[in-house]
Amino acid sequence: MQPYTRNSSPLRVERFLLLLIFLIIGIGVLRSVSRPTFDLSTDLTWGRENQPLGDYHVDEDVHVKVALVPLAEALGDCEGDKFCRYAASNFQEGLLYRFYQKLILTPFQWLPNHALLIWSRIGNLFLHLGLVLLTWRLAKSLTSSDSFIPQTAATLVALTPTISDLYSGMNLESAAGVGGALLLWLAFRIVNRQKLNWQDWLLLAAGCLLITIRVQTMAPLMLGIAFAIWVRWSPRIRYAVLLGLVLIGIVGMVVVRPFNLPGAAYWFYQDVYTSYGPRNPMFPTQTTDAKFGETAMVLPHFRAKEPVVQYLVNSDAVAMSGETVTVGGWYRVLAESYLAQVYVEVNDQKVAEPVTLSTNASTDWQYFSATYTLPMDIQTLAVGITAPEENQIYEDVIAFDGLFLLSGVVEQPPSEDIILTGNLLRNGSFEQSWRQTDSRLRTLGLNVKLGSIYYLERTWTGWLHAPRALLSNYWGSFNSIHPALTRAQLLPLYLLTVVALIGLLQLLPQFRKNKLYQLLLVFAFASSIVILYRVLIFPHKVNVFVWAGTRHGSTAYATFSLLLALGLSNVIKWPSFRRYFPIGLLIMLVAFNIYSIVMVQIPLYNCTDASLAACLNF
């Protein structure tokens, strides 16, 4: 039994843990019953924009229906049933979590729809309890006598509003949180063992299967397992393994060739998420038959109605307010029946009628230009190329090169020097500056991320918004996207984060010696990769920053809570304050959860206003 010391919480360890379990169940049940149910006979996966609860609600609808698909049916012929197809591809969706869903739902299929939905949410609370107990056990591995770190870490992972909400609904990320904690425990075990026996290696092999809970979010955590094994090896084995990995990487790059040469530059498809073609490609197709440089742009068949667009850097756009500008370039028609239009867009509105290009097919490059007078209040300025809506040509039909936007009236075609170096449209000749990923890797969504990084001259402002959005989303959100707390309520949580970071910086000398501390950093880094990867920053949008959330980093909920507790423990030294801090933190988080449910979530669920923003007015 944990001794009651002066630095211990006034509640004994066992009582504190029981209190946390009681609060998890109470708040979780309240969240589960307060969220509206829906008719499972309807399909929410179409018309997602019309759903009052956002994609999280749609995801819950899909998860429940897929879990109810009989396994034999999923392994057989689905006969066009999309939920059956989802179940058949459950390795990508989360094999082990599908098993857990079936385990809790199958015995209760006889329940009415609404009762079954509520039970599916309450069933997720068992995962939350498991996460809290694992976090407690991991914290005890970091400290043998002080109860501050276990109580603080367990309180954070149990009662943080975002985490509490996540575990009161059916989704893949809740199971990934438990899987991440299990992998962290496995890594701790590997590091702490004096000698690994066959049982440890068998446990490691079983632990690797945890990535099938949610492949996209769990796979990066294998970095932590690799690090745990790495620190156990002798330097000679480390160097041999490192050399082998380098050689494997070189061979893999040669065989897979993940990047094409050439790749598109600053021009992007305006709508990535289209039903006309793959979701991933943001760059136009290219041809080496160019007028300037090495490559020119071609509008491919599956984007015949989709515009390609290039936004100028906002500072350049503002500087051109009220000016007369000329837009032009060269094009080559490849199909006689094809039309193309070039337009200028200011503040998401076209400033004039688009320029319709000639339909005469020709193998020669033809020059075009148009003059526009821009308004005074420019915030964003873009040039777009599209096809009239009545045209749908399914072949490569028109090529562009040397596109420019210059101040003043340009009567003669600009010189090549201006096109290649002085053009306000970045990389108007589409010469190679950044490579786009091979089509074999498009499922990874790499082209979307490369587009954001590539046009960093414009998207850097969006990346500045990301840390604030992620921090707010981590502490106070629901349905993974909506804010749950006011700015004033977030302030003490921000302060808590800053104090913890200061404490962790002070602990850096100990991190160099403590392998468990290093493991925490590796796991946090691995999950942060997934979080940053899911940040939505698009160079083809008026507002480049779209969304940033932490639900896809749920694998590190235990890790983040442990790091926060470590940092706070290093700063909070006063015995009396240290004794009562976990209780004070618990009370504050319970109050925030109640506020979120009663004052924010329930009013939103019952909101009849067409705009979600009006229902989330803080």
Coordinates of C-alpha atoms in Angstrom, one line a residue, residues 55-56 59 162 165-166 473 477-482 547-551:
D55 CA -18.2 14.3 -39.3
Y56 CA -17.9 12.8 -35.8
D59 CA -18.2 8.4 -38.2
T162 CA -11.6 16.5 -25.1
D165 CA -15.8 13.4 -25.0
L166 CA -13.8 11.1 -27.2
N473 CA -8.5 21.4 -29.4
S477 CA -13.3 20.4 -27.7
F478 CA -16.2 18.0 -28.5
N479 CA -17.1 16.0 -31.5
S480 CA -13.4 16.4 -32.3
I481 CA -14.0 19.8 -34.1
H482 CA -16.2 22.1 -32.0
W547 CA -8.5 22.9 -39.3
A548 CA -6.1 21.3 -36.8
G549 CA -7.2 18.7 -34.2
T550 CA -5.6 16.2 -31.9
R551 CA -7.9 13.3 -32.1

